[in-house]
Amino acid sequence: METKILTASDTDIAFAGEIIKNGGLVAFPTETVYGLGANALSSDAVKSIYKAKGRPSDNPLIVHIAEKEDIIPLVKEVLPKAQALIDAFFPAPLTIILKKSEIIPDATSGGLDTVAIRMPENEIARRIIKASGVPVAAPSANTSGLPSPTRAKHVLDDMNGKIDAIVDGGDCKFGVESTVITLVTDVPTILRPGAVTKEMLEEVIGEVALSSAVLEGMKDGEIAASPGMKYKHYSPRAKIVIVDADKEQYETFVNTRKNAFALCFDGDEISIPHLSYGSENDDLSQARELFDRLRQLDEMGARKVYARIPAKSGVGMAVYNRLIRAAAFNIIDLKKPYTLGLTGQTGAGKGFVCEYLKELGFKIIDADYYSKKLTKKNSPIFPALQAEFGEDIVKDGVLNRKLLARRAFISRERTDKLNSIMHPEIKKLCRAQAKGLCVLDAPQLLEADMQDECYKLVSVTAPESLRLKRIKERDNITDIEAKERISAQHPEEYYLSQSDFTVINDGKSDIKEQINRILEEIL
Ligand code: TXA
Ligand code: MG
């Protein structure tokens, strides 16, 4: 079929209305995204929408009306809260769900006993609905699963040859689909956030809930409040990963990525191929540009895209909701001070791992270094240590480390005591250095309770014989002292059970390969 491109002239609008009235499909602009319209009261017309989009037939459509009172024959009852929303907002990027009337075919409601109604703000849309003389079912005019179309070109890319006509009305004002709120639940619930925000709705009808599926994926076996929630959405071909970081962390991170693209904000300083979607403090600009940029990234051949996280407030909630679906819920959290925490038993060989991570551009924060710094000549921490481990561990302002180690590492209880004095200070010193992509290298990371400050935790392990050999050589101590130190530590299980990843450093396994695999998975 030839897809005609129409304008917003009176003749073209009348023609578009005629097509819909006669059971055909017309894509048209709305203030949110382009819709693919058909007669909502005709099962056959509606079925051709599903076919053109490749959309699962249990995913119901929104019925679009031209006047407020056009809702009356479509629903069982206009509940008082629905009427309040209509009076306050319609026409608007807002869709309300009520019990449906008999005239709504199952094909339109996806077999549900409810129907979604919206009166678009966009005038071209309302003129077309009026011209058709029927309520117009219209999902977003994209191929199911792809980003919604915000320009006529996007519709043409997806629908050319599959529908009767496209009315070109320029770029969409908001760029994300309408807010969907159901009024058939005890507390009105937002099923999809949009430009009409939760705060705006609450001002009119009081308490409004946010469906848990808005910010999280659906759990296995969960029944969708809105069938659309369970399907893959807004996904370009590229794999999108959201980076939860501030501007500087994001830039540092992204600029070290190879073969990747960035989906950043205006003004971000990015040295890899990138597109920006609006500016950091303007959620409306982000909404307007997001879908277009997702499509452009595909055109640029992007395979992997690191997207900067939007704020989740106001319209940003809608932006985040779309982006997290485009990313199939993949997020990297760099807001924590340390990207990786590295720990393990003494002698396991964290040093080798750090060397390689440093080569890869990570900043290494060595807790032992700060621990030594903390015990330099005349340290203010000495009195506390002396009170616990004996006056004689400090002589002429100098700490006798061997003596302290002998007294502290003799038992768990004594070790804990030493830790309770040292750890809070070491933590402060380390945190002061944390910046960008960094690794906290800390044998006592778990004991010091620093795991929550690390995005991911890696344990390094090695067989005991190897660890013994390493620490004897490194610290120049006897076999007995080495064994004592090892037995004062937690067993291997303690580290493994609390870590996200393990690196085996037994002198045989390839450390670089293990680290590459970890980074591949998390970044
Ligand atoms: O902004 C918009 O709403 C655009 C423009 C074209 O108006 N339309 C749009 O339609 O986004 P669509 O089909 O892409 O998304 C409609 C969403 C789906 O997630 C669907 O599951 C949900 O609304 N929905 C429709 N009827 C429903 C119902 N009766 N109960 C629960 N969810 C419903
Ligand atoms: Mg859609």
XYZ file of C-alpha atoms and ligand atoms in Angstrom:
557
model
C 0.000 0.000 0.000
C 1.150 3.525 -0.729
C 1.384 5.682 2.386
C 0.283 9.245 1.597
C 1.938 12.174 3.304
C -0.677 14.756 4.257
C -0.487 18.285 5.653
C -2.659 20.034 8.203
C -4.672 21.826 5.488
C -8.454 21.617 5.799
C -8.685 19.396 2.718
C -6.042 16.991 3.987
C -7.586 16.833 7.449
C -10.991 16.099 5.940
C -9.362 13.385 3.841
C -7.627 11.895 6.878
C -10.948 11.858 8.768
C -12.573 10.119 5.824
C -9.911 7.368 5.826
C -10.485 6.672 9.506
C -14.257 6.712 9.136
C -13.900 4.103 6.361
C -11.810 1.738 8.480
C -8.323 2.850 7.400
C -5.187 3.826 9.342
C -3.840 7.369 9.657
C -0.826 8.440 11.696
C -1.159 11.932 13.133
C 0.708 14.229 15.503
C -0.321 14.736 19.109
C 1.401 16.862 21.739
C 3.021 13.682 23.131
C 4.031 11.401 20.268
C 2.587 10.532 16.869
C -0.431 8.238 17.114
C -1.642 5.578 14.708
C -5.378 6.171 14.505
C -8.309 3.989 13.561
C -12.025 3.881 14.340
C -12.116 2.735 17.986
C -15.614 1.294 17.582
C -14.656 -1.039 14.738
C -12.962 -4.336 15.652
C -11.649 -4.774 12.143
C -10.131 -1.291 11.960
C -8.515 -1.749 15.364
C -7.123 -5.150 14.435
C -5.298 -3.566 11.504
C -3.500 -1.277 14.015
C -2.138 -4.302 15.856
C -1.038 -5.790 12.569
C 0.755 -2.669 11.312
C 2.582 -2.231 14.634
C 3.246 -5.921 15.257
C 1.674 -5.310 18.660
C 0.463 -8.095 20.981
C -3.343 -8.060 20.869
C -3.821 -8.096 24.653
C -2.252 -4.638 24.925
C -5.216 -2.226 24.937
C -5.408 1.028 23.009
C -6.171 4.550 24.140
C -9.381 6.002 22.728
C -8.984 9.635 21.660
C -11.854 12.119 21.718
C -12.301 15.676 20.389
C -14.617 17.095 23.055
C -14.894 16.480 26.791
C -18.463 15.204 26.592
C -17.489 12.602 23.977
C -16.361 10.411 26.864
C -19.906 9.771 28.089
C -21.017 7.023 25.665
C -17.624 5.249 25.956
C -17.630 4.532 29.706
C -20.042 3.013 32.205
C -19.837 5.988 34.502
C -17.742 9.138 34.717
C -16.659 8.856 38.362
C -16.410 12.168 40.306
C -12.602 12.056 40.358
C -12.586 11.432 36.612
C -14.835 14.441 36.101
C -12.521 16.529 38.274
C -9.515 15.535 36.129
C -11.410 16.218 32.914
C -12.437 19.668 34.152
C -8.959 20.513 35.370
C -6.837 19.160 32.517
C -8.597 18.082 29.304
C -7.403 18.629 26.593
C -4.045 17.358 27.894
C -1.316 14.723 27.733
C -3.399 12.725 30.222
C -5.217 9.421 29.789
C -7.828 8.225 32.277
C -9.017 4.652 32.707
C -12.628 3.867 33.643
C -15.015 0.918 33.271
C -15.914 0.632 29.595
C -19.358 0.761 28.056
C -20.833 -1.885 25.725
C -19.865 -0.041 22.551
C -16.103 -0.469 23.101
C -15.088 -3.668 21.303
C -12.808 -6.185 23.011
C -10.217 -5.585 20.328
C -9.865 -1.986 21.547
C -9.773 -2.763 25.273
C -7.537 -5.793 24.853
C -10.272 -7.914 26.424
C -10.357 -5.813 29.636
C -13.558 -4.385 31.116
C -11.944 -0.943 31.257
C -11.091 1.638 28.623
C -8.433 4.348 28.414
C -9.645 7.777 27.251
C -7.683 10.829 26.230
C -8.502 14.195 24.704
C -5.311 15.449 23.067
C -4.219 19.037 23.383
C -2.796 19.088 19.840
C -5.236 20.816 17.546
C -4.403 18.856 14.408
C -5.193 15.672 16.326
C -8.558 17.009 17.485
C -9.451 18.262 14.005
C -8.783 14.802 12.579
C -10.854 13.084 15.280
C -13.678 15.509 14.628
C -13.445 15.004 10.886
C -13.666 11.229 11.328
C -16.850 11.514 13.358
C -15.814 8.572 15.585
C -13.687 8.049 18.699
C -10.155 7.240 17.503
C -8.064 4.411 18.936
C -4.426 5.423 18.660
C -1.319 3.807 20.059
C 2.047 5.395 19.404
C 2.762 5.083 15.680
C 5.954 3.043 15.994
C 6.735 -0.583 15.334
C 6.028 -2.381 18.602
C 9.136 -2.412 20.819
C 10.886 0.553 19.141
C 11.091 4.114 20.525
C 7.873 6.108 20.040
C 7.824 8.539 17.089
C 8.103 12.235 17.847
C 8.553 13.358 14.217
C 6.735 12.474 11.011
C 10.007 11.011 9.711
C 10.061 8.456 12.555
C 6.582 7.297 11.560
C 7.595 7.019 7.929
C 10.652 4.954 8.916
C 8.439 2.439 10.743
C 5.146 2.519 8.884
C 5.817 3.336 5.243
C 3.749 1.000 3.079
C 1.778 -0.360 6.033
C -0.735 2.444 6.628
C -2.913 4.722 4.510
C -1.529 8.113 5.454
C 0.665 10.199 7.719
C -0.318 13.739 8.630
C 2.901 15.722 9.086
C 2.400 18.206 11.896
C 6.005 18.853 12.834
C 7.766 17.776 16.011
C 5.771 16.762 19.087
C 5.671 19.263 21.932
C 6.292 16.911 24.871
C 7.936 13.895 23.258
C 6.866 11.290 25.812
C 3.471 9.600 25.860
C 0.588 10.749 28.024
C 0.317 10.117 31.735
C -1.953 7.089 32.226
C -3.985 7.025 35.443
C -6.547 4.419 36.420
C -9.561 5.463 38.463
C -10.977 1.974 38.948
C -8.641 1.211 41.873
C -9.346 2.371 45.467
C -6.574 4.912 45.211
C -6.160 6.398 41.702
C -2.913 4.963 40.360
C -0.471 6.215 37.741
C 0.354 3.347 35.401
C 2.591 5.420 33.170
C 4.095 8.802 34.093
C 3.973 11.649 31.603
C 3.899 15.422 31.334
C 0.968 15.693 33.743
C 2.858 14.872 36.921
C 1.805 13.118 40.122
C 1.952 16.436 41.962
C -0.349 18.087 39.414
C -2.867 15.246 39.701
C -2.780 15.229 43.504
C -3.596 18.886 43.587
C -6.917 18.067 41.944
C -7.988 14.657 43.320
C -5.892 14.137 46.456
C -3.877 10.969 47.009
C -2.489 9.340 43.879
C -0.375 6.184 43.912
C 2.462 5.309 41.555
C 2.397 1.773 40.202
C 5.532 -0.088 41.252
C 6.101 -1.035 37.615
C 6.823 2.622 36.779
C 10.322 2.556 38.234
C 11.062 -1.149 38.450
C 10.683 -4.041 36.091
C 7.841 -6.447 36.597
C 8.637 -9.461 38.690
C 8.244 -12.889 37.118
C 4.640 -14.034 37.341
C 3.321 -10.592 38.333
C 0.082 -9.542 36.640
C 0.388 -6.221 34.832
C -1.974 -3.449 35.947
C -1.402 -2.107 32.471
C -0.678 -4.789 29.860
C 1.805 -2.484 28.130
C 4.103 -2.766 31.151
C 5.073 -6.313 30.439
C 6.379 -5.815 26.938
C 9.782 -4.739 25.766
C 9.667 -1.025 25.086
C 11.397 1.913 23.480
C 14.386 -0.271 22.614
C 16.769 0.713 19.896
C 19.076 -1.963 18.492
C 21.924 -0.590 20.582
C 22.337 -1.864 24.125
C 21.670 1.027 26.486
C 23.164 1.218 29.961
C 22.126 3.992 32.349
C 24.954 5.519 34.351
C 23.865 6.798 37.741
C 26.499 9.463 38.338
C 26.942 13.185 38.559
C 28.326 15.138 35.597
C 31.974 14.756 36.460
C 31.791 11.066 37.365
C 29.843 10.422 34.180
C 32.386 12.216 32.006
C 35.323 10.392 33.575
C 33.590 7.081 33.175
C 32.329 7.521 29.641
C 35.570 8.964 28.311
C 37.423 5.775 29.201
C 34.928 3.502 27.386
C 35.981 2.017 24.080
C 33.689 1.317 21.105
C 30.800 2.926 22.913
C 28.538 5.942 22.469
C 27.326 8.404 25.070
C 23.790 9.720 25.470
C 24.593 12.735 27.583
C 23.209 16.166 28.453
C 24.016 19.443 26.690
C 27.394 20.712 27.842
C 28.787 17.390 29.065
C 32.406 17.081 28.011
C 32.526 13.808 26.162
C 35.372 12.609 23.949
C 33.707 9.500 22.516
C 30.906 9.647 19.891
C 27.856 11.121 21.566
C 24.456 12.750 21.357
C 22.846 14.867 24.005
C 19.204 14.636 25.015
C 18.292 17.968 26.493
C 19.904 19.712 29.396
C 20.494 18.489 32.909
C 18.065 20.823 34.639
C 15.343 20.900 32.014
C 13.203 17.756 32.169
C 10.924 18.974 29.373
C 13.882 19.234 26.979
C 14.919 15.695 27.901
C 11.402 14.378 27.267
C 11.234 16.150 23.932
C 14.515 14.743 22.632
C 14.910 11.274 24.148
C 13.105 9.116 21.580
C 14.625 10.956 18.637
C 18.114 10.431 20.043
C 17.500 6.735 20.629
C 16.563 6.401 16.985
C 19.555 8.475 15.855
C 21.932 6.286 17.839
C 20.815 3.341 15.743
C 21.360 5.332 12.581
C 24.890 6.089 13.786
C 25.494 2.376 14.232
C 25.882 2.476 18.007
C 26.148 -0.938 19.628
C 26.618 0.114 23.226
C 25.388 3.376 24.707
C 26.036 4.854 28.134
C 23.170 7.170 29.035
C 23.375 9.765 31.741
C 20.632 9.335 34.308
C 17.855 11.955 34.423
C 16.475 13.280 37.697
C 13.359 11.345 38.600
C 11.299 14.334 39.663
C 8.533 16.110 37.733
C 8.499 15.163 34.061
C 11.916 13.587 34.711
C 9.979 10.663 36.167
C 8.508 10.006 32.710
C 11.915 10.396 31.076
C 13.470 7.937 33.527
C 10.579 5.506 33.087
C 11.159 5.403 29.288
C 14.942 5.304 29.488
C 15.040 2.488 32.036
C 12.894 0.391 29.712
C 15.023 1.285 26.700
C 17.949 0.068 28.827
C 16.153 -3.143 29.845
C 16.738 -2.017 33.457
C 20.542 -1.970 33.167
C 22.007 0.636 35.505
C 25.552 1.243 36.681
C 25.627 3.019 40.007
C 28.694 5.247 40.192
C 27.248 7.483 42.894
C 29.055 5.365 45.453
C 32.496 6.735 46.325
C 34.330 3.657 45.016
C 33.553 1.838 41.785
C 35.218 -1.335 42.999
C 36.145 -2.504 46.440
C 38.993 -4.992 46.546
C 39.601 -7.195 49.535
C 40.790 -10.635 50.534
C 43.055 -12.452 52.947
C 46.570 -11.254 53.507
C 48.924 -12.545 50.830
C 46.137 -13.281 48.359
C 47.771 -10.877 45.923
C 45.514 -7.871 45.639
C 48.561 -5.943 44.482
C 48.638 -7.681 41.095
C 44.982 -6.960 40.586
C 45.491 -3.298 41.452
C 48.370 -2.973 39.020
C 46.186 -4.126 36.188
C 43.231 -1.949 37.206
C 45.573 1.018 37.294
C 46.676 0.230 33.740
C 43.001 0.318 32.781
C 42.656 3.847 34.105
C 41.271 3.291 37.591
C 42.506 5.391 40.456
C 43.715 3.093 43.232
C 43.073 4.116 46.808
C 45.329 2.036 49.015
C 43.918 1.792 52.527
C 47.193 0.353 53.835
C 49.004 3.467 52.682
C 46.648 5.630 54.710
C 46.920 3.244 57.613
C 50.715 3.720 57.589
C 50.346 7.451 57.146
C 48.091 7.460 60.182
C 50.829 5.869 62.274
C 53.687 8.180 61.267
C 55.839 9.949 63.845
C 53.917 11.723 66.651
C 50.532 10.722 65.255
C 47.592 12.023 67.305
C 46.198 8.498 67.239
C 49.067 7.094 69.404
C 47.596 7.767 72.847
C 44.507 5.698 71.991
C 46.687 2.856 70.709
C 48.984 2.984 73.743
C 46.070 2.879 76.158
C 44.995 -0.360 74.565
C 48.262 -2.080 73.543
C 50.829 -0.734 76.015
C 52.825 2.468 76.473
C 55.942 0.802 75.031
C 54.540 0.452 71.483
C 55.568 4.096 70.968
C 59.106 5.253 71.676
C 60.367 8.800 70.986
C 57.197 9.450 68.982
C 57.799 6.439 66.725
C 55.443 3.469 66.523
C 56.973 0.012 66.882
C 54.818 -1.607 64.216
C 56.146 -5.103 64.794
C 55.348 -4.936 68.486
C 51.874 -3.559 67.840
C 51.231 -6.228 65.203
C 52.369 -8.954 67.604
C 50.004 -7.740 70.307
C 47.064 -6.934 68.059
C 47.037 -9.884 65.674
C 47.252 -12.440 68.458
C 43.466 -12.889 68.623
C 40.269 -11.805 66.920
C 39.264 -9.782 69.932
C 42.551 -7.831 70.047
C 42.426 -7.314 66.266
C 38.906 -5.920 66.574
C 40.098 -3.495 69.206
C 42.858 -2.191 66.969
C 40.388 -1.866 64.114
C 37.920 0.129 66.139
C 40.623 2.728 66.752
C 42.113 2.808 63.260
C 39.229 2.221 60.841
C 37.210 5.415 61.296
C 40.298 7.525 60.631
C 41.448 5.475 57.647
C 37.967 5.674 56.150
C 38.052 9.447 56.304
C 41.457 9.633 54.632
C 40.410 7.254 51.839
C 37.137 8.988 51.148
C 38.886 12.295 50.757
C 40.720 10.759 47.751
C 37.741 9.058 46.092
C 37.079 10.630 42.709
C 35.959 9.334 39.321
C 36.498 5.677 38.562
C 38.346 4.369 41.560
C 39.207 1.223 43.425
C 39.362 0.925 47.173
C 42.135 -1.558 47.950
C 41.496 -2.540 51.566
C 42.295 -5.834 53.291
C 39.926 -4.773 56.072
C 37.200 -3.494 53.803
C 34.511 -5.755 55.242
C 35.645 -5.429 58.850
C 35.599 -1.659 58.455
C 32.094 -1.868 57.002
C 33.005 -0.086 53.792
C 31.152 -2.408 51.427
C 28.199 -0.044 51.097
C 30.517 2.621 49.752
C 31.563 0.387 46.861
C 29.505 -0.198 43.739
C 30.819 -3.772 43.394
C 32.983 -5.855 45.654
C 35.761 -8.148 44.459
C 37.569 -10.697 46.622
C 40.973 -11.987 45.711
C 41.768 -15.510 46.837
C 44.809 -17.785 46.741
C 45.665 -21.155 48.308
C 46.974 -20.898 51.885
C 50.424 -22.277 51.065
C 50.896 -19.517 48.526
C 49.631 -16.817 50.888
C 52.027 -17.993 53.614
C 54.956 -17.856 51.238
C 53.982 -14.407 49.987
C 53.615 -12.747 53.373
C 56.800 -14.295 54.780
C 58.767 -12.864 51.883
C 56.939 -9.556 51.824
C 57.041 -8.771 55.551
C 60.164 -10.691 56.442
C 58.517 -12.675 59.266
C 58.825 -16.216 60.584
C 56.653 -19.111 59.589
C 54.931 -19.045 62.988
C 54.190 -15.329 62.805
C 52.818 -15.706 59.294
C 50.555 -18.544 60.368
C 49.368 -16.552 63.372
C 48.427 -13.638 61.133
C 46.526 -15.824 58.754
C 44.613 -17.535 61.529
C 43.657 -14.172 63.071
C 41.903 -13.381 59.792
C 38.479 -14.439 58.679
C 38.232 -17.642 56.658
C 38.031 -17.399 52.893
C 34.275 -18.012 53.015
C 33.810 -14.726 54.874
C 35.115 -12.764 51.889
C 33.534 -14.828 49.161
C 30.032 -14.759 50.616
C 30.011 -10.967 50.769
C 31.538 -10.231 47.387
C 30.026 -9.790 43.965
C 33.037 -11.327 42.236
C 36.068 -13.473 43.009
C 39.480 -13.307 41.386
C 41.586 -16.430 41.811
C 45.251 -15.579 42.108
C 46.863 -19.001 42.395
C 49.770 -18.223 40.117
C 48.138 -20.268 37.340
C 44.851 -18.515 36.485
C 45.002 -15.455 34.224
C 44.217 -12.428 36.390
C 43.776 -9.977 33.527
C 41.272 -12.203 31.858
C 39.287 -12.554 35.090
C 39.216 -8.803 35.608
C 38.266 -8.121 32.017
C 35.334 -10.440 32.416
C 34.192 -8.676 35.596
C 34.444 -5.248 33.997
C 32.648 -6.466 30.898
C 29.777 -7.608 33.068
C 29.405 -4.530 35.253
C 30.373 -1.731 32.900
O 0.445 9.922 24.496
C -0.144 8.874 24.276
O -0.859 8.313 25.106
C -0.001 8.274 22.867
C -0.645 9.235 21.875
C -0.672 8.666 20.487
O -1.900 9.588 22.336
N -0.559 6.970 22.810
C 0.040 5.906 23.402
O -0.609 4.706 23.236
O 1.052 5.985 24.039
P 0.111 3.296 23.487
O -0.867 2.303 22.988
O 1.463 3.279 22.890
O 0.168 3.159 25.028
C -1.011 2.995 25.790
C -0.689 2.442 27.129
C -0.256 1.004 27.057
O 0.800 0.806 27.969
C -1.494 0.240 27.472
O -1.172 -1.002 28.061
C -2.138 1.195 28.438
O -1.882 2.473 27.923
N -3.585 0.983 28.523
C -4.510 1.231 27.568
N -5.742 0.860 27.979
C -5.593 0.372 29.233
C -6.502 -0.176 30.196
N -7.782 -0.302 29.949
N -5.999 -0.569 31.386
C -4.678 -0.438 31.640
N -3.780 0.062 30.777
C -4.236 0.464 29.575
Mg 3.467 2.836 22.621
